[in-house]
Coordinates of C-alpha atoms in Angstrom, one line a residue:
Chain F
X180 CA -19.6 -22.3 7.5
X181 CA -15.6 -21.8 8.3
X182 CA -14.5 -24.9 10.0
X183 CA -10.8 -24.5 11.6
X184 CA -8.8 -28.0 12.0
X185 CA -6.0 -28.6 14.9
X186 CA -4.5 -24.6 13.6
X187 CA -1.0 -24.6 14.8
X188 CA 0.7 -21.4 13.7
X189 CA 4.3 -19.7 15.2
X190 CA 6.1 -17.1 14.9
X191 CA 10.4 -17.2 15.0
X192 CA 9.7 -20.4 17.2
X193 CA 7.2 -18.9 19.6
X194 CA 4.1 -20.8 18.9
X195 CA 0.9 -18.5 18.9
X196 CA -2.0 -20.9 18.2
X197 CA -1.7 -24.2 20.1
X198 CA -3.9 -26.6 18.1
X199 CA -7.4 -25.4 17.9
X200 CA -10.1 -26.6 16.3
X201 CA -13.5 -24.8 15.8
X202 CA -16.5 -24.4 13.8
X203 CA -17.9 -21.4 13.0
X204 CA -22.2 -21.3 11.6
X205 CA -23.6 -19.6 8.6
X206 CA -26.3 -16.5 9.4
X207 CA -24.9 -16.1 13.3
X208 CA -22.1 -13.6 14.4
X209 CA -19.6 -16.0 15.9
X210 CA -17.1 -14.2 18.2
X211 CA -13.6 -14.4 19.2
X212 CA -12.5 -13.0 22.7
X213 CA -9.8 -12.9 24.6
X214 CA -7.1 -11.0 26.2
X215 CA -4.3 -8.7 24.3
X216 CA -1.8 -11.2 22.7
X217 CA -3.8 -14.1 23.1
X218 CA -4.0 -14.7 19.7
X219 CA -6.8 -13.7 18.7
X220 CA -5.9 -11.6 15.5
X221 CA -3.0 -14.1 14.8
X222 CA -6.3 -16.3 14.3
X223 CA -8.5 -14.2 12.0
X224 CA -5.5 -13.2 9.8
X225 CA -4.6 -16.8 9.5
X226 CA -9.0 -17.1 8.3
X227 CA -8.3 -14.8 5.9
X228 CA -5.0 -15.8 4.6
X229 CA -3.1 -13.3 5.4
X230 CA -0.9 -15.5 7.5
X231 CA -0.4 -19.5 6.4
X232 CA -0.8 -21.8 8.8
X233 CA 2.1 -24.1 9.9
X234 CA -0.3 -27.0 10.6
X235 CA -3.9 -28.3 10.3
X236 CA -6.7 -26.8 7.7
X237 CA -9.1 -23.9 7.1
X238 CA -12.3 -25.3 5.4
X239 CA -14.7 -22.4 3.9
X240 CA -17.6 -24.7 3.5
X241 CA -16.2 -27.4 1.7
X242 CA -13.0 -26.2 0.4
X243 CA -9.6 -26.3 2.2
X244 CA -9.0 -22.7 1.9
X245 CA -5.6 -23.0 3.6
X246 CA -4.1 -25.6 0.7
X247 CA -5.2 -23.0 -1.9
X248 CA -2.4 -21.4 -3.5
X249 CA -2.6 -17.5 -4.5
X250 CA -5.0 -17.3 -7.4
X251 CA -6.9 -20.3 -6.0
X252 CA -7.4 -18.5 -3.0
X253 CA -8.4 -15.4 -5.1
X254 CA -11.9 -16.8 -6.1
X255 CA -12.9 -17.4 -2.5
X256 CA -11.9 -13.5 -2.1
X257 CA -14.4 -12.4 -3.7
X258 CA -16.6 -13.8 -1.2
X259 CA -15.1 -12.4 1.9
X260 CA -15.6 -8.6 3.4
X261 CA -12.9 -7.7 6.3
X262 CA -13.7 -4.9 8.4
X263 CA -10.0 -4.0 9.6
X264 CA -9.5 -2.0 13.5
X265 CA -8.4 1.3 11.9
X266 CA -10.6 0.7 9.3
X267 CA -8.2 0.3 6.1
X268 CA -9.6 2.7 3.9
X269 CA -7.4 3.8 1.4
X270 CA -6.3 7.1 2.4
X271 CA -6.3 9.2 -1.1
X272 CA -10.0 7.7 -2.7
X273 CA -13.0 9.1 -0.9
X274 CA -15.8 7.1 0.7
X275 CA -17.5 6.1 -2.4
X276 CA -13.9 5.3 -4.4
X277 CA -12.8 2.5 -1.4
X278 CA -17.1 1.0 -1.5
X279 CA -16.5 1.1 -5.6
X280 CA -13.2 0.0 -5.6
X281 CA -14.0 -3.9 -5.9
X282 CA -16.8 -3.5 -8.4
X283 CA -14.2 -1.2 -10.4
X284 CA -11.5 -4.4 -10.4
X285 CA -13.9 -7.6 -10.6
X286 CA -17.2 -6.7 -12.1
X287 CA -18.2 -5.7 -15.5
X288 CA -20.8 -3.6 -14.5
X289 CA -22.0 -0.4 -15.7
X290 CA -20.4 2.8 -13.9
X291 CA -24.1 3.7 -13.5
X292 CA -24.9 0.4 -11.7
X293 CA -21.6 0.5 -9.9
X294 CA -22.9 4.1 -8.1
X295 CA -26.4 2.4 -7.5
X296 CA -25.0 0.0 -5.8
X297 CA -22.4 1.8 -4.1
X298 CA -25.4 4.2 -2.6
X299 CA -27.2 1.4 -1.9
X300 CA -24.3 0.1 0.6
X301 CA -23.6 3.3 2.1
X302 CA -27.3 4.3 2.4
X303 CA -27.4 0.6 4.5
X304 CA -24.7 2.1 7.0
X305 CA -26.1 5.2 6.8
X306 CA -23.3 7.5 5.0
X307 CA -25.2 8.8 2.3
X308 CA -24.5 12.1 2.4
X309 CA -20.6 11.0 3.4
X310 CA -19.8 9.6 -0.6
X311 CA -17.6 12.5 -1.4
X312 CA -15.4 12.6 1.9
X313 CA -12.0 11.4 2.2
X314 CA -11.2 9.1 5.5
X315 CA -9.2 11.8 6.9
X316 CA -12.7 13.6 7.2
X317 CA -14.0 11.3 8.6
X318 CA -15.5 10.2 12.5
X319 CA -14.0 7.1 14.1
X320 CA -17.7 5.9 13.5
X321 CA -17.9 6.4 10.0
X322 CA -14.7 4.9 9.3
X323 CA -15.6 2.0 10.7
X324 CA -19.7 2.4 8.8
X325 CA -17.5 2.9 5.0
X326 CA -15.3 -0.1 5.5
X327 CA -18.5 -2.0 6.4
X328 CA -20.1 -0.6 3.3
X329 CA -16.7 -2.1 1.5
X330 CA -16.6 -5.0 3.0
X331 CA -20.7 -5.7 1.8
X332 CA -20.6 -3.9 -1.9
X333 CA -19.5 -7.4 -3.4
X334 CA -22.2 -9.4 -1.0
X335 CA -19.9 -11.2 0.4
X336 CA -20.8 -15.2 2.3
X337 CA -18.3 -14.7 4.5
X338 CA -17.5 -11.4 7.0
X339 CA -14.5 -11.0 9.1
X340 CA -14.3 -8.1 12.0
X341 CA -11.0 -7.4 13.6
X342 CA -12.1 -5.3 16.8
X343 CA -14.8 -3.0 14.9
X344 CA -15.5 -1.2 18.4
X345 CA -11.7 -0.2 18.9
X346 CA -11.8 3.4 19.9
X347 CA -15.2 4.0 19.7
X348 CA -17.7 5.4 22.2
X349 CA -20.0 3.0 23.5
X350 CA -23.5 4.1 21.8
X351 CA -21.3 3.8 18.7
X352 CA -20.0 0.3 19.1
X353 CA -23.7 -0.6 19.6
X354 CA -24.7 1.0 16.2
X355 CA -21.9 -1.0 15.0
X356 CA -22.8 -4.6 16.7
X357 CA -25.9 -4.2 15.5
X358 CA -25.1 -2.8 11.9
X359 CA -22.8 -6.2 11.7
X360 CA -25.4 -8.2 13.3
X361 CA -28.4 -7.2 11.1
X362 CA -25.9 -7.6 8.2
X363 CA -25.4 -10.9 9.2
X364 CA -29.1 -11.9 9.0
X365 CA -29.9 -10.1 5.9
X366 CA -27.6 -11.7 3.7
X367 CA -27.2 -15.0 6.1
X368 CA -23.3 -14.8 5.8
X369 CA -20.9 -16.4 8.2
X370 CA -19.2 -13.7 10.2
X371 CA -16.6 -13.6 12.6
X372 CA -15.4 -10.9 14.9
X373 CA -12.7 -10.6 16.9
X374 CA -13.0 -8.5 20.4
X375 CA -12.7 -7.8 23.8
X376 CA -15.5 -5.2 23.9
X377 CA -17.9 -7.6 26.6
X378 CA -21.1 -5.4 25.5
X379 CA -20.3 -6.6 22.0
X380 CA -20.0 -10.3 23.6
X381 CA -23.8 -9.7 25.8
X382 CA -25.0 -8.0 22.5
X383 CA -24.4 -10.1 19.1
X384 CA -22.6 -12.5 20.8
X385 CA -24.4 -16.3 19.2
X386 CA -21.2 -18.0 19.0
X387 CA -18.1 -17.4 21.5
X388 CA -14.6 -19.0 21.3
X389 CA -11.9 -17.7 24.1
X390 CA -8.6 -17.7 23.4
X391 CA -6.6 -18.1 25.8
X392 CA -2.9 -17.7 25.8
X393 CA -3.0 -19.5 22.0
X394 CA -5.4 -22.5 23.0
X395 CA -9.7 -22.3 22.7
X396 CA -10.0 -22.5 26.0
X397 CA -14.2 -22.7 26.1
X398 CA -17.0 -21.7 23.8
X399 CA -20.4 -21.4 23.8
X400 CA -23.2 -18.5 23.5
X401 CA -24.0 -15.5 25.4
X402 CA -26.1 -17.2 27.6
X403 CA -23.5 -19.4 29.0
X404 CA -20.7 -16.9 29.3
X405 CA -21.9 -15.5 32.5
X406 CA -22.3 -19.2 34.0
X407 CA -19.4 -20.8 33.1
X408 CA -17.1 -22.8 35.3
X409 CA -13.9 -21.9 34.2
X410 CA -12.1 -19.2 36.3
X411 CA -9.5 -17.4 33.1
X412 CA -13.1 -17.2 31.1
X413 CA -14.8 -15.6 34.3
X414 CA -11.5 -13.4 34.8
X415 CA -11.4 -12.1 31.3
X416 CA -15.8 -11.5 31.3
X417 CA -15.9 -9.8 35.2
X418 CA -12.7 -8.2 35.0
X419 CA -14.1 -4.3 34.8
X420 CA -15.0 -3.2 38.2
X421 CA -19.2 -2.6 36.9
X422 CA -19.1 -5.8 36.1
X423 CA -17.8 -7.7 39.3
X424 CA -20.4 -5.8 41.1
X425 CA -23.1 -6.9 38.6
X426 CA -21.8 -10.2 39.2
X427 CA -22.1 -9.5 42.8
X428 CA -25.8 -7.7 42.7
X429 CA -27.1 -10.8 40.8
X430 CA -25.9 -13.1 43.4
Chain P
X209 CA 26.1 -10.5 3.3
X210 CA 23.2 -13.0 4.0
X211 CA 20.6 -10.5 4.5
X212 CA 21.9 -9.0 1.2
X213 CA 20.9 -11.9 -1.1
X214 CA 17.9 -12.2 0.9
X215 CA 16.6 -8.5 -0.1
X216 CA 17.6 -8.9 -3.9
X217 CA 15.5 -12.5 -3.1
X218 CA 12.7 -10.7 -1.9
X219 CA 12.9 -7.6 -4.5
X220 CA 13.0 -10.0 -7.9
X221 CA 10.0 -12.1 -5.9
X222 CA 8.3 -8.5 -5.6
X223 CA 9.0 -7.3 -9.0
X224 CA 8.0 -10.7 -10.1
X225 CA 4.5 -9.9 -8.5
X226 CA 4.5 -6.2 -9.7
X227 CA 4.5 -7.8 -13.2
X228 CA 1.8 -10.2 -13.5
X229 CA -0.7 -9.8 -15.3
X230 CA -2.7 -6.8 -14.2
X231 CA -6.7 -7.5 -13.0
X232 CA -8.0 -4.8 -14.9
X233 CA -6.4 -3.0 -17.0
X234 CA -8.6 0.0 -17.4
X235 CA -8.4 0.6 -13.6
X236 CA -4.5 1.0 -14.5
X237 CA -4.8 3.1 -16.9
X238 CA -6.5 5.6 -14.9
X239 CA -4.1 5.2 -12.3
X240 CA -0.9 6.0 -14.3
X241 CA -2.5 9.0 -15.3
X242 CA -2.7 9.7 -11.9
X243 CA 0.6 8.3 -10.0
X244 CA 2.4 11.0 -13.7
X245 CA 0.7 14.0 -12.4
X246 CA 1.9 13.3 -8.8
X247 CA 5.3 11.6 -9.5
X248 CA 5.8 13.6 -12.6
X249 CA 4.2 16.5 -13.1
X250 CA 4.6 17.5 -9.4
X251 CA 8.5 17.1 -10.1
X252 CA 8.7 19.7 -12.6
X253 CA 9.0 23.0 -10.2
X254 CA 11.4 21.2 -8.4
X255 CA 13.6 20.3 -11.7
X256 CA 13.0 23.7 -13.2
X257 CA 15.0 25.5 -10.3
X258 CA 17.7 23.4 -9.8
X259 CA 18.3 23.5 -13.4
X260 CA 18.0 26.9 -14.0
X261 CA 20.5 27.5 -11.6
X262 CA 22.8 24.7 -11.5
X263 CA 23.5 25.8 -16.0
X264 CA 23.9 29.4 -14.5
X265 CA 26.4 28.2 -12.1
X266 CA 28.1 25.7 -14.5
X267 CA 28.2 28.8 -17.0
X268 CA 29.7 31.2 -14.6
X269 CA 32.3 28.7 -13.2
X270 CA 33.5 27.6 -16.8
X271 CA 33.3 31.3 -17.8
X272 CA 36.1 32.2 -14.5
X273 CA 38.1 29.1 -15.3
X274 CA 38.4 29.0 -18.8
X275 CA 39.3 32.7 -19.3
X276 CA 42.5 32.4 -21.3
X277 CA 43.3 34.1 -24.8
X278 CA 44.1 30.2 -25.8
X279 CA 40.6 29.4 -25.0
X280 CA 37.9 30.3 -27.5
X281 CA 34.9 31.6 -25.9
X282 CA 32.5 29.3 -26.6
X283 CA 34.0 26.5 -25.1
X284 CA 32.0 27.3 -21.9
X285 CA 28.6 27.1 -23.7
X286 CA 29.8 23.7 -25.3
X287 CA 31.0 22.7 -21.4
X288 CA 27.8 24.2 -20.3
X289 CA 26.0 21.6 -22.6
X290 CA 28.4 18.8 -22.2
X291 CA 27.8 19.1 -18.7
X292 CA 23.9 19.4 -18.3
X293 CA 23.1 16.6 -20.9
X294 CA 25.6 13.8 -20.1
X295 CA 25.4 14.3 -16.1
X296 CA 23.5 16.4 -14.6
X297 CA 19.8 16.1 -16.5
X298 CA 20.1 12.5 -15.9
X299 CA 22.4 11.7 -12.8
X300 CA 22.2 14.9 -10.8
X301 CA 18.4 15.2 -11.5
X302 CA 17.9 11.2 -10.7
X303 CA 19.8 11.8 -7.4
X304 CA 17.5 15.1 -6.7
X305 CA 14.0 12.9 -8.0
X306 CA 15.2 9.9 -5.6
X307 CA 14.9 12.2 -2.4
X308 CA 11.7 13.6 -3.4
X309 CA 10.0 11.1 -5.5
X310 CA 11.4 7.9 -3.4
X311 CA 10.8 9.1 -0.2
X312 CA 7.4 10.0 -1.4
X313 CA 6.4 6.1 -2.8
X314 CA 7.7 4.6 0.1
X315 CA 6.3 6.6 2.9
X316 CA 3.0 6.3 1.1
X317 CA 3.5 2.5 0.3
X318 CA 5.0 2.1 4.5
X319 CA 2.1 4.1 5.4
X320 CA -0.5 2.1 3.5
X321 CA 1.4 -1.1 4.8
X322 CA 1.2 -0.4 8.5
X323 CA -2.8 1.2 8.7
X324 CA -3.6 -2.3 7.1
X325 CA -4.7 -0.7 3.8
X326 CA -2.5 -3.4 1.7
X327 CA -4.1 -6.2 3.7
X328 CA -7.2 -5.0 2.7
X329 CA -6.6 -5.0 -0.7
X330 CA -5.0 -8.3 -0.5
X331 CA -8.1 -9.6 1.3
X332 CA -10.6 -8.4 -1.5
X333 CA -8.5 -10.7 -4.0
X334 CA -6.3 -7.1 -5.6
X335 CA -2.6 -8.3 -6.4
X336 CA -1.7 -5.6 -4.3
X337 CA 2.0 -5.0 -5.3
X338 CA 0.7 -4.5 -8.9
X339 CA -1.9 -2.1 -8.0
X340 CA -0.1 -0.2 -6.0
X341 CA 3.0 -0.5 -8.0
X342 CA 3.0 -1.2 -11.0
X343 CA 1.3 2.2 -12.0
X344 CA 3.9 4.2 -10.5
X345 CA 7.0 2.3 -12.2
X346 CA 5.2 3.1 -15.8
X347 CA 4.7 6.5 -14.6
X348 CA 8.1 7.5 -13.9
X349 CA 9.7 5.2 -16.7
X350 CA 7.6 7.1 -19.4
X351 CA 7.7 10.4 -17.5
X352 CA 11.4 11.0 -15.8
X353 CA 12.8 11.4 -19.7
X354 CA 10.9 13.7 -20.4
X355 CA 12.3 15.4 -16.9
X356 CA 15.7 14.9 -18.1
X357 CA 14.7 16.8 -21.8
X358 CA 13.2 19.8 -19.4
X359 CA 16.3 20.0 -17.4
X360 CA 18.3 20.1 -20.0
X361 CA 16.6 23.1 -21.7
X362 CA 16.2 24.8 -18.9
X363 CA 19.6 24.2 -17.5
X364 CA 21.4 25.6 -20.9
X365 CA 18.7 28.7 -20.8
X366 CA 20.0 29.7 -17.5
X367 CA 23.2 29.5 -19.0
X368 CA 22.3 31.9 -21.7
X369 CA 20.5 33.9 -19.5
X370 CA 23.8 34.5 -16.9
X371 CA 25.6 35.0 -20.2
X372 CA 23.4 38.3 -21.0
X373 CA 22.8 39.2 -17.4
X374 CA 26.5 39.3 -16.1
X375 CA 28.1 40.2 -19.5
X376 CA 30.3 37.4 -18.5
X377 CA 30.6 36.3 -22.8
X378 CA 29.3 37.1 -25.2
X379 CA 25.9 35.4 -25.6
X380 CA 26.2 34.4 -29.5
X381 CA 29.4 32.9 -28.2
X382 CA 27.8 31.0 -25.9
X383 CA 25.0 29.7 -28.8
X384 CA 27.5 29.1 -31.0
X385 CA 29.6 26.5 -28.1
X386 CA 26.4 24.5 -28.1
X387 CA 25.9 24.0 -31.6
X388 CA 29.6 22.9 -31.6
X389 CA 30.4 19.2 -32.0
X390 CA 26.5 18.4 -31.2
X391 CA 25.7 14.6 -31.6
X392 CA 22.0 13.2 -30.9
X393 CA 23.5 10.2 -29.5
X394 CA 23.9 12.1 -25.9
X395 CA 20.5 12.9 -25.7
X396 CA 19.8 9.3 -26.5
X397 CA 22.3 8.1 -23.9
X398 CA 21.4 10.7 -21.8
X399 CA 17.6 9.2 -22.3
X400 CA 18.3 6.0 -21.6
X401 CA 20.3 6.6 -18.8
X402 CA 17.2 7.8 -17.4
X403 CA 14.5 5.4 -18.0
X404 CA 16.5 3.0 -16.1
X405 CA 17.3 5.6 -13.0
X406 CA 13.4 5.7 -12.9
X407 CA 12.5 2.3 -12.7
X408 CA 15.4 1.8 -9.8
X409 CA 13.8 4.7 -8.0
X410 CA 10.6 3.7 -8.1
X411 CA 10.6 0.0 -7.7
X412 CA 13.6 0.3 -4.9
X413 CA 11.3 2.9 -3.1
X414 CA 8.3 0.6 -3.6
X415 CA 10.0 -2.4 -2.0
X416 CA 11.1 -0.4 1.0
X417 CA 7.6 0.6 1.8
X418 CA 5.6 -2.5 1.1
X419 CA 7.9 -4.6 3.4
X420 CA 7.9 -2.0 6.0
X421 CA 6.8 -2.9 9.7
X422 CA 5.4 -2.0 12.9
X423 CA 4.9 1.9 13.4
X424 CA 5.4 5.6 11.6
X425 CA 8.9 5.0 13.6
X426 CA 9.7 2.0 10.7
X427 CA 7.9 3.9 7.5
X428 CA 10.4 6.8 8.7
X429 CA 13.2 4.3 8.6
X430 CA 11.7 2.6 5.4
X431 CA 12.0 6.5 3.2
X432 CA 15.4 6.9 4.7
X433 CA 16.7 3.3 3.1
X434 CA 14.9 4.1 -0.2
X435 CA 16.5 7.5 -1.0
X436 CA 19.7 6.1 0.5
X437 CA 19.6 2.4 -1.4
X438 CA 17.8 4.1 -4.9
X439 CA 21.0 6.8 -4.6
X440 CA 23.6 4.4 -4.4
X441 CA 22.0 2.8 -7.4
X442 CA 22.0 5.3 -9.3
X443 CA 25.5 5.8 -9.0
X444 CA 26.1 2.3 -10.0
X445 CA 24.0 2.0 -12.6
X446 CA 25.2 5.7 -14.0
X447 CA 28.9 3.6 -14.3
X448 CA 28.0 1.0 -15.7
X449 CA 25.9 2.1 -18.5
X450 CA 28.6 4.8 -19.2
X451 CA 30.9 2.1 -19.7
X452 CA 28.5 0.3 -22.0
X453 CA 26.8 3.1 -24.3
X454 CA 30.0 5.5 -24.2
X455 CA 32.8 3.6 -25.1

């Protein structure tokens, strides 16, 4: 569980997160949405530490994860996977260097075990056969598959996903939902993903916090979304033209 | 001025960070050996032909302006030498390694910064300065001497081999000019000189990258300022330890 307390955070005065509070469940995909420059990935890189909050607290379970200093913060690291938008993969290791890499720095494993388990993660996202292959060889796809692989090669209780569907097709950004969401089950971590991809929302979507303009402005589950009385929610969900007709078909 | 402390502020804060104690140090290993083939090893095609032809040209030049009966003739291959070891295989080379080599670190560090790759690493728990660093600084620092010794032998076999090409001198004369008044302590000056141009290259190029921002546009921007910055550090540096070892 990653509970967020009153989260103020601003940048050269302009405040970015106005207060919010929120509790995100172990073994569901919990989902943040919202428009571009709501503050969404302000947010999940504030989760993650990789920006300090100016107020409030980040729990991870039961530890205040945003008091940690550095090397404090370093143990709960090894706990978290982060699948990045571009993916994050380290340009000159291949596929199976960037899933080995964290066995390589914190484990005392084996090599041999290290490549079991390193096929074992990218045999889970499918990439097998892609070990050898730099990310510059790479599909948009199976970018995004390898830094999954990374982000699971240390099973990790925690999983954040800063827009995994970015610039992918949309049978693709299913396979990857649903890669995420199995994931999620399987190993009954906490995981959090930040998008505005609404088939992501109708599709994994057990948890949803919208951001709006800095402030949670509702949550609730997939269910409710498409019933809920609050017109910036219901202008951010119907906003593509297929779906105001939906909308209107339904009606 | 202000944003001039605060650089040197944030550069001893990185530095500080480079240095910490390293998470594995096997992992390191392996990547030294790495960052000397392509910092180091890479360099030496580069260094060979500037060399070669900079002693030709230094040979040449002393050969046209030294020719006077008061002049012995090996005076220009003890020039020649004077020249290559105290300056050029250390300065002049530095300056030439700080283009190629600095633009290189932080373009690949600005890159790595802006695709998120360093917030990745800093996400799995890797002190991602050091990693990504620290590797390249010991690199250089062990390798860049061994540069300088390269350059210098090359550099005084162009020489030699302008001497026999052009008939210019005569090439014994030439030999005989760098055995003349030879002290080891310029090669160990000359040395020194070098491991420190290295670690200012490198770490000044590092910390140009790794606090790059926003797009190719900035990472652009970021090599510029590290070729620029490392060069006028250099030049610094170069005076001041003159001063120190040489007098």
């Amino acid at each position: 569980m990653i509970k967020v307390e009153n989260v103020v955070k601003s940048f050269e005065g302009r405040t970015v997160l106005k207060d919010i509070s929120v509790e995100f469940g172990t073994g569901q995909t919990n989902l943040i949405i919202g428009r571009s420059g709501s503050g969404k990935t302000v947010l999940l890189k504030s989760l993650v530490g990789l920006h300090d909050v100016d107020e409030g607290a980040i729990y991870y379970d039961d530890v205040c994860f945003s008091k940690l200093d550095f090397r404090a913060r370093k143990d709960i690291r090894r706990d978290v996977g982060m699948i990045f938008q571009g993916g994050a993969l380290l340009d000159a290791s291949t596929v199976a260097e960037n899933v080995k890499l964290p066995l390589d720095l914190f484990t005392e494993q084996s090599e041999e075990e290290k490549m079991e388990r390193v096929n074992t993660c990218l045999k889970r996202v499918n990439l097998e056969h892609a070990h050898h292959l730099y990310p510059s060889e790479l599909s948009g796809g199976m970018v995004k598959r390898a830094a999954i692989a990374r982000a699971i090669v240390m099973n990790p209780r925690y999983l954040f996903c800063d827009e995994p569907n970015s610039g992918l097709d949309p049978q693709t950004s299913i396979v990857i939902d649903n890669l995420i969401s199995d994931i999620t089950k399987e190993y009954n971590i906490t995981t959090i993903i930040n998008t505005h991809d609404m088939n992501s929302v109708m599709e994994i979507g057990e948890k949803i916090v919208f951001i709006y303009e800095g402030e949670k402005w509702w949550e609730g589950s997939k269910d409710d979304i498409l019933h809920a009385d609050n017109q910036e929610l219901s202008d951010f969900v119907f906003a593509s033209a297929m779906a105001k007709r939906a909308k209107k078909a339904s009606k | 001025m202000f944003k001039f402390f605060e650089s040197i502020g944030k550069y001893t804060l990185l530095m500080q960070k480079v240095f910490s104690r390293p998470e594995k140090r096997s992992i390191y290993y392996r990547r030294i050996w790495h960052e000397m083939e392509a910092l180091g090893l890479n360099s030496i095609g580069l260094t060979a032909i500037i060399s070669i032809f900079i002693g030709s040209a230094v040979t040449l030049q002393m050969a046209i302006t030294l020719e006077s009966p008061f002049i012995p003739q090996f005076m220009i291959g003890y020039a020649t030498r004077e020249v290559m070891i105290l300056e050029f295989s250390s300065t002049v080379v530095a300056l030439i390694l700080a283009g190629k080599v600095g633009s290189n670190i932080a373009s690949e560090i600005g890159t790595m910064r802006i695709t998120e790759q360093i917030d990745a690493l800093e996400i799995m728990g890797v002190n991602s300065a050091s990693y990504l660093i620290l590797p390249k600084i010991v690199a250089t620092v062990f390798f860049f001497p061994f540069l300088a010794i390269f350059s210098m032998l090359i550099g005084i076999g162009g020489g030699y081999g302008i001497a026999v090409l052009t008939g210019i001198m005569n090439p014994m004369e030439y030999i005989d000019g760098l055995r003349y008044c030879f002290y080891t302590e310029e090669i160990t000056y000359a040395l020194t000189k070098m491991v420190f141009f290295a670690f200012f290259i490198t770490s000044i190029s590092a910390y140009c990258g790794y606090y790059a921002k926003g797009n190719s546009l900035e990472v652009g921007k970021a090599s510029t300022k590290a070729v620029v910055v490392s060069s006028i550090v250099i030049m610094i540096c170069n005076l001041v330890l003159t001063q120190i070892i040489r007098t």
